Every structure is written in C-alpha cells, then in structure tokens.
C-alpha cells in the first residue's frame, strides 16, 4: 500500500490541532488530555487505506463535538 494522500494528511493534522486546542479547556486538564490524544492518534498511525483514514477522521470529528459539548 502507498502513503495516504496529502489532502488526508492535512485533514488529520488539522483535526489533531483542533483537538489539542480544545484540550486546553478540558476539565481534567491539558496534562491529562494531551498524552491520551497523542496515544489515540498513534494507535491509528499505521493506517494507509484512504477509507480507513476517512473513518478515523470521522471518529475524531465526533470526539471533537463531544468535547465541545462539555
């Protein structure tokens, strides 16, 4: 399998940065939030299939909405 498309890479980086920014206001603190966010993204770092990456971006978007609701 080849590397993911640059547009998907940009989307992943963008959602990571958005979540990282939202984590600054997380109730349990940024020091709690950041390592868990990093671990979650690293768990999916092996993905190479475009559809699987899109699904992971969708899950991250859902998490973003849940955090915004806090």
Coordinates of N, CA, C and O in Angstrom, one line a residue:
X1 N 0.8 -1.2 0.0 CA 0.0 0.0 0.0 C 0.9 1.2 0.0 O 2.0 1.3 0.6
X2 N 0.4 2.3 -0.6 CA 1.1 3.5 -0.7 C 0.8 4.4 0.5 O -0.1 4.2 1.3
X3 N 1.5 5.5 0.6 CA 1.3 6.5 1.6 C -0.1 7.2 1.3 O -0.6 7.3 0.2
X4 N -0.7 7.7 2.4 CA -2.0 8.3 2.2 C -1.9 9.6 1.4 O -0.8 10.2 1.3
X5 N -3.0 10.0 0.8 CA -3.0 11.3 0.0 C -2.6 12.5 0.9 O -3.0 12.5 2.1
X6 N -2.0 13.5 0.3 CA -1.6 14.7 1.1 C -2.8 15.4 1.7 O -2.8 16.0 2.7
X7 N -4.0 15.4 1.0 CA -5.2 16.0 1.5 C -5.6 15.3 2.8 O -6.1 16.0 3.7
X8 N -5.6 14.0 2.8 CA -5.9 13.3 4.1 C -5.0 13.6 5.2 O -5.4 13.8 6.3
X9 N -3.7 13.7 4.9 CA -2.7 14.0 5.9 C -3.0 15.4 6.5 O -2.9 15.6 7.7
X10 N -3.3 16.4 5.6 CA -3.7 17.7 6.1 C -4.9 17.7 7.0 O -4.9 18.4 8.0
X11 N -5.9 16.9 6.6 CA -7.1 16.8 7.5 C -6.8 16.2 8.8 O -7.3 16.6 9.8
X12 N -5.9 15.1 8.8 CA -5.6 14.5 10.1 C -4.8 15.5 11.0 O -5.1 15.6 12.2
X13 N -3.9 16.2 10.4 CA -3.1 17.2 11.2 C -4.0 18.3 11.7 O -3.9 18.7 12.9
X14 N -5.0 18.7 10.9 CA -5.9 19.8 11.3 C -6.8 19.3 12.4 O -6.9 20.1 13.4
X15 N -7.3 18.1 12.4 CA -8.2 17.7 13.4 C -7.4 17.5 14.7 O -7.9 17.7 15.8
X16 N -6.2 17.0 14.6 CA -5.3 16.8 15.8 C -5.1 18.2 16.4 O -5.2 18.3 17.7
X17 N -4.8 19.2 15.6 CA -4.5 20.5 16.2 C -5.8 21.1 16.8 O -5.7 21.8 17.9
X18 N -6.9 20.9 16.2 CA -8.2 21.4 16.8 C -8.5 20.7 18.1 O -8.8 21.4 19.1
X19 N -8.3 19.4 18.2 CA -8.5 18.7 19.4 C -7.5 19.1 20.5 O -7.8 19.3 21.7
X20 N -6.2 19.3 20.1 CA -5.2 19.8 21.0 C -5.6 21.1 21.6 O -5.5 21.4 22.8
X21 N -6.1 22.0 20.8 CA -6.5 23.3 21.2 C -7.7 23.2 22.2 O -7.8 23.9 23.2
X22 N -8.7 22.3 21.9 CA -9.8 22.1 22.8 C -9.4 21.5 24.1 O -10.0 21.8 25.1
X23 N -8.3 20.7 24.1 CA -7.8 20.1 25.3 C -7.3 21.1 26.3 O -7.3 20.8 27.5
X24 N -7.0 22.3 25.9 CA -6.6 23.3 26.9 C -7.7 23.6 27.9 O -7.4 24.1 29.0
X25 N -8.9 23.5 27.5 CA -10.0 23.8 28.4 C -10.7 22.5 29.0 O -11.8 22.5 29.5
X26 N -10.0 21.3 28.8 CA -10.6 20.1 29.2 C -10.7 20.1 30.8 O -9.8 20.5 31.5
X27 N -11.8 19.6 31.3 CA -12.0 19.6 32.8 C -10.9 19.0 33.6 O -10.5 19.5 34.7
X28 N -10.3 17.9 33.1 CA -9.2 17.3 33.9 C -7.8 17.8 33.6 O -6.8 17.3 34.2
X29 N -7.8 18.8 32.7 CA -6.5 19.5 32.5 C -5.8 19.0 31.2 O -6.0 17.9 30.7
X30 N -5.0 19.9 30.7 CA -4.3 19.7 29.5 C -3.2 18.6 29.7 O -3.0 17.8 28.7
X31 N -2.6 18.5 30.8 CA -1.6 17.5 31.1 C -2.2 16.1 31.1 O -1.6 15.1 30.8
X32 N -3.5 16.0 31.4 CA -4.2 14.7 31.3 C -4.6 14.4 29.8 O -4.6 13.3 29.4
X33 N -5.1 15.4 29.1 CA -5.7 15.3 27.8 C -4.6 15.0 26.7 O -4.8 14.1 25.9
X34 N -3.5 15.7 26.7 CA -2.6 15.6 25.6 C -2.0 14.2 25.4 O -2.0 13.7 24.3
X35 N -1.5 13.6 26.5 CA -0.9 12.2 26.3 C -2.0 11.2 25.7 O -1.6 10.4 24.9
X36 N -3.2 11.4 26.1 CA -4.2 10.5 25.7 C -4.6 10.7 24.2 O -4.8 9.8 23.4
X37 N -4.6 12.0 23.8 CA -4.8 12.4 22.4 C -3.7 11.8 21.6 O -4.0 11.2 20.5
X38 N -2.5 12.0 22.0 CA -1.3 11.5 21.2 C -1.4 10.0 21.1 O -1.2 9.5 20.0
X39 N -1.7 9.3 22.2 CA -1.8 7.8 22.1 C -2.9 7.4 21.2 O -2.7 6.4 20.4
X40 N -4.0 8.1 21.2 CA -5.1 7.7 20.3 C -4.7 7.9 18.8 O -5.0 7.0 18.0
X41 N -4.0 9.0 18.5 CA -3.6 9.2 17.1 C -2.5 8.2 16.7 O -2.5 7.7 15.6
X42 N -1.6 7.9 17.6 CA -0.5 7.0 17.3 C -1.0 5.6 17.1 O -0.5 4.8 16.4
X43 N -2.2 5.2 17.8 CA -2.8 3.9 17.6 C -3.3 3.7 16.2 O -3.4 2.6 15.7
X44 N -3.6 4.8 15.5 CA -4.0 4.8 14.1 C -3.0 5.2 13.1 O -3.3 5.3 11.9
X45 N -1.8 5.4 13.5 CA -0.7 5.8 12.6 C -0.4 4.8 11.5 O 0.2 5.2 10.5
X46 N -0.7 3.6 11.7 CA -0.4 2.5 10.8 C -1.4 2.5 9.6 O -1.1 1.8 8.6
X47 N -2.5 3.2 9.7 CA -3.5 3.2 8.6 C -2.9 3.8 7.3 O -2.3 4.8 7.3
X48 N -3.2 3.1 6.2 CA -2.7 3.5 4.9 C -3.9 3.6 3.9 O -3.8 4.2 2.9
X49 N -4.9 2.9 4.2 CA -6.1 2.8 3.3 C -6.9 4.1 3.4 O -7.2 4.6 4.6
X50 N -7.2 4.8 2.3 CA -7.9 6.1 2.4 C -9.2 6.0 3.1 O -9.5 6.9 3.9
X51 N -9.9 5.0 2.9 CA -11.3 4.8 3.5 C -11.1 4.7 5.0 O -11.9 5.3 5.8
X52 N -10.1 3.9 5.5 CA -9.9 3.7 6.9 C -9.5 5.0 7.5 O -9.9 5.4 8.7
X53 N -8.7 5.8 6.8 CA -8.3 7.1 7.4 C -9.5 8.1 7.5 O -9.6 8.8 8.4
X54 N -10.3 8.0 6.4 CA -11.5 8.9 6.5 C -12.4 8.5 7.7 O -13.0 9.4 8.3
X55 N -12.6 7.2 7.9 CA -13.4 6.7 9.1 C -12.8 7.2 10.4 O -13.5 7.6 11.3
X56 N -11.4 7.2 10.5 CA -10.8 7.6 11.7 C -11.0 9.2 11.9 O -11.2 9.6 13.0
X57 N -10.9 9.9 10.8 CA -11.2 11.3 10.8 C -12.6 11.6 11.3 O -12.8 12.5 12.1
X58 N -13.5 10.8 10.8 CA -14.9 10.9 11.3 C -15.1 10.7 12.8 O -15.8 11.4 13.4
X59 N -14.4 9.7 13.3 CA -14.4 9.4 14.7 C -13.8 10.6 15.5 O -14.3 11.0 16.6
X60 N -12.7 11.1 15.0 CA -12.1 12.2 15.7 C -13.0 13.5 15.7 O -13.1 14.2 16.6
X61 N -13.7 13.6 14.6 CA -14.7 14.7 14.5 C -15.8 14.6 15.5 O -16.2 15.5 16.1
X62 N -16.3 13.3 15.7 CA -17.3 13.0 16.7 C -16.7 13.4 18.1 O -17.4 14.0 18.9
X63 N -15.5 13.0 18.4 CA -14.9 13.3 19.7 C -14.8 14.8 19.9 O -15.1 15.3 21.0
X64 N -14.4 15.5 18.8 CA -14.4 16.9 18.9 C -15.7 17.5 19.3 O -15.8 18.4 20.2
X65 N -16.8 17.1 18.7 CA -18.1 17.6 19.0 C -18.5 17.3 20.5 O -19.1 18.1 21.2
X66 N -18.1 16.1 20.9 CA -18.4 15.7 22.3 C -17.6 16.6 23.3 O -18.1 17.0 24.3
X67 N -16.4 16.9 23.0 CA -15.6 17.8 23.9 C -16.1 19.2 23.9 O -16.2 19.8 24.9
X68 N -16.6 19.6 22.7 CA -17.2 21.0 22.6 C -18.4 21.1 23.5 O -18.8 22.1 24.0
X69 N -19.1 19.9 23.6 CA -20.4 19.9 24.4 C -20.1 20.0 25.9 O -21.1 20.2 26.7
X70 N -18.9 19.7 26.3 CA -18.6 19.7 27.8 C -18.8 21.1 28.4 O -18.5 22.1 28.0

